């Protein structure tokens, strides 16, 4: 069998398998789409419920608490800029998409990363798969999701979750493995239980790496925003995609500015929250 015939056979099998899964799992995929879109719509509703200036003030106060006063002022003004460009609804939709996808990615990735940190064989087994996910072009993950879930936010969420999971898995696993052996031996000599070993010794050492994974997952989710606009995700991604199709340069630049604003604000806030949370966790563990 030559290469071309093998490729044709593989493509036929793939198409047949995808068609079979879609036909036999239609009710399941309808339910998954309903859950994802319901979660997404709920977060959008919460973000759009207060006036824009209330959201900007809340973000500024959080920035002042976690970063500094200058960042608070700049972040508030930057969000006001998004409103002045007429992209407030799209900005909130993008924020809802990113937050929903990141939370789902972390809910899946962190437990898997913890398991991989404890079991070296699992970590080695997953390594090629994570490399593959991070190497392939992100829009590749939209294709099977479109076939199973159709166009809309659910497809964008699934693809974004896939892209955002690897950093959380890798850095969580790394953090668990970074626990110094001397502290593990000390804990074992003290007769602590496995749960105490995890929460009092392993987790405090792993927390900085886990927090870095959370931040990286958030950034990867933002990287999918424009690509997800292809499948009708809504928000700034769809705005930019539509502007590119109609050669509306001004709108595409405005949408890009709004994405940069969201990315920078959330990046600084999560980094500062990670440092503050890690410090408090270590203080609490020492107090115990």
PDB file of N, CA, C and O in Angstrom, residues 1 4 16 39 52 66 71 99 101-102 111 113 116 124 131 155 216 225 236 239 256:
ATOM      1  N   UNK A   1       0.858  -1.205   0.000  1.00  0.00           N
ATOM      2  CA  UNK A   1       0.000   0.000   0.000  1.00  0.00           C
ATOM      3  C   UNK A   1       0.888   1.247   0.000  1.00  0.00           C
ATOM      4  O   UNK A   1       1.749   1.405   0.863  1.00  0.00           O
ATOM      5  N   UNK A   4      -0.191   7.415  -0.598  1.00  0.00           N
ATOM      6  CA  UNK A   4      -1.419   8.115  -0.963  1.00  0.00           C
ATOM      7  C   UNK A   4      -2.652   7.282  -0.644  1.00  0.00           C
ATOM      8  O   UNK A   4      -3.653   7.809  -0.130  1.00  0.00           O
ATOM      9  N   UNK A  16     -15.597   8.748   8.770  1.00  0.00           N
ATOM     10  CA  UNK A  16     -16.640   7.812   9.188  1.00  0.00           C
ATOM     11  C   UNK A  16     -16.778   7.786  10.708  1.00  0.00           C
ATOM     12  O   UNK A  16     -17.896   7.750  11.240  1.00  0.00           O
ATOM     13  N   UNK A  39     -23.620  28.465  30.799  1.00  0.00           N
ATOM     14  CA  UNK A  39     -22.592  29.014  31.683  1.00  0.00           C
ATOM     15  C   UNK A  39     -22.019  30.310  31.120  1.00  0.00           C
ATOM     16  O   UNK A  39     -21.854  31.306  31.844  1.00  0.00           O
ATOM     17  N   UNK A  52     -21.178  50.327  32.959  1.00  0.00           N
ATOM     18  CA  UNK A  52     -19.767  50.152  32.600  1.00  0.00           C
ATOM     19  C   UNK A  52     -18.845  50.795  33.633  1.00  0.00           C
ATOM     20  O   UNK A  52     -17.767  50.274  33.940  1.00  0.00           O
ATOM     21  N   UNK A  66      -4.218  44.982  44.695  1.00  0.00           N
ATOM     22  CA  UNK A  66      -3.248  43.939  44.373  1.00  0.00           C
ATOM     23  C   UNK A  66      -1.962  44.466  43.750  1.00  0.00           C
ATOM     24  O   UNK A  66      -0.909  43.843  43.905  1.00  0.00           O
ATOM     25  N   UNK A  71      -1.500  51.657  38.625  1.00  0.00           N
ATOM     26  CA  UNK A  71      -2.147  50.627  37.824  1.00  0.00           C
ATOM     27  C   UNK A  71      -3.662  50.733  37.932  1.00  0.00           C
ATOM     28  O   UNK A  71      -4.376  50.518  36.946  1.00  0.00           O
ATOM     29  N   UNK A  99     -12.770  33.920  30.789  1.00  0.00           N
ATOM     30  CA  UNK A  99     -12.910  33.457  32.165  1.00  0.00           C
ATOM     31  C   UNK A  99     -13.535  32.069  32.222  1.00  0.00           C
ATOM     32  O   UNK A  99     -13.070  31.196  32.972  1.00  0.00           O
ATOM     33  N   UNK A 101     -13.579  29.692  29.853  1.00  0.00           N
ATOM     34  CA  UNK A 101     -12.654  28.695  29.323  1.00  0.00           C
ATOM     35  C   UNK A 101     -11.493  28.451  30.277  1.00  0.00           C
ATOM     36  O   UNK A 101     -11.064  27.294  30.474  1.00  0.00           O
ATOM     37  N   UNK A 102     -10.986  29.501  30.907  1.00  0.00           N
ATOM     38  CA  UNK A 102      -9.854  29.334  31.821  1.00  0.00           C
ATOM     39  C   UNK A 102     -10.255  28.539  33.059  1.00  0.00           C
ATOM     40  O   UNK A 102      -9.515  27.652  33.508  1.00  0.00           O
ATOM     41  N   UNK A 111      -6.014  19.078  38.507  1.00  0.00           N
ATOM     42  CA  UNK A 111      -6.025  17.709  39.059  1.00  0.00           C
ATOM     43  C   UNK A 111      -5.169  16.738  38.245  1.00  0.00           C
ATOM     44  O   UNK A 111      -4.480  15.882  38.821  1.00  0.00           O
ATOM     45  N   UNK A 113      -2.535  17.563  36.485  1.00  0.00           N
ATOM     46  CA  UNK A 113      -1.154  17.927  36.792  1.00  0.00           C
ATOM     47  C   UNK A 113      -0.700  17.406  38.140  1.00  0.00           C
ATOM     48  O   UNK A 113       0.452  16.971  38.299  1.00  0.00           O
ATOM     49  N   UNK A 116      -0.034  13.771  37.673  1.00  0.00           N
ATOM     50  CA  UNK A 116       1.207  13.581  36.923  1.00  0.00           C
ATOM     51  C   UNK A 116       2.430  13.888  37.778  1.00  0.00           C
ATOM     52  O   UNK A 116       3.490  13.294  37.581  1.00  0.00           O
ATOM     53  N   UNK A 124       5.267  11.148  31.900  1.00  0.00           N
ATOM     54  CA  UNK A 124       5.967  10.801  30.658  1.00  0.00           C
ATOM     55  C   UNK A 124       4.981  10.401  29.570  1.00  0.00           C
ATOM     56  O   UNK A 124       5.219  10.679  28.387  1.00  0.00           O
ATOM     57  N   UNK A 131       2.859  18.138  24.082  1.00  0.00           N
ATOM     58  CA  UNK A 131       3.684  18.748  23.031  1.00  0.00           C
ATOM     59  C   UNK A 131       2.893  18.896  21.741  1.00  0.00           C
ATOM     60  O   UNK A 131       2.981  19.932  21.067  1.00  0.00           O
ATOM     61  N   UNK A 155     -18.466  25.844  20.822  1.00  0.00           N
ATOM     62  CA  UNK A 155     -17.315  25.402  20.041  1.00  0.00           C
ATOM     63  C   UNK A 155     -16.074  26.203  20.403  1.00  0.00           C
ATOM     64  O   UNK A 155     -14.976  25.648  20.561  1.00  0.00           O
ATOM     65  N   UNK A 216      -0.476  31.493  32.744  1.00  0.00           N
ATOM     66  CA  UNK A 216      -0.196  31.094  31.369  1.00  0.00           C
ATOM     67  C   UNK A 216      -1.446  30.558  30.670  1.00  0.00           C
ATOM     68  O   UNK A 216      -1.654  30.790  29.479  1.00  0.00           O
ATOM     69  N   UNK A 225      -8.861  34.163  21.266  1.00  0.00           N
ATOM     70  CA  UNK A 225     -10.036  35.025  21.160  1.00  0.00           C
ATOM     71  C   UNK A 225     -10.363  35.350  19.705  1.00  0.00           C
ATOM     72  O   UNK A 225     -11.498  35.183  19.240  1.00  0.00           O
ATOM     73  N   UNK A 236     -15.010  40.355  20.946  1.00  0.00           N
ATOM     74  CA  UNK A 236     -14.033  41.073  20.145  1.00  0.00           C
ATOM     75  C   UNK A 236     -13.467  40.223  19.021  1.00  0.00           C
ATOM     76  O   UNK A 236     -13.106  40.741  17.963  1.00  0.00           O
ATOM     77  N   UNK A 239     -15.804  40.474  16.212  1.00  0.00           N
ATOM     78  CA  UNK A 239     -15.738  41.844  15.688  1.00  0.00           C
ATOM     79  C   UNK A 239     -14.518  42.022  14.786  1.00  0.00           C
ATOM     80  O   UNK A 239     -14.618  42.570  13.679  1.00  0.00           O
ATOM     81  N   UNK A 256      -8.531  45.259  18.468  1.00  0.00           N
ATOM     82  CA  UNK A 256      -7.217  44.812  18.938  1.00  0.00           C
ATOM     83  C   UNK A 256      -6.796  45.578  20.188  1.00  0.00           C
ATOM     84  O   UNK A 256      -6.229  44.994  21.127  1.00  0.00           O
TER      85      UNK A 256
END
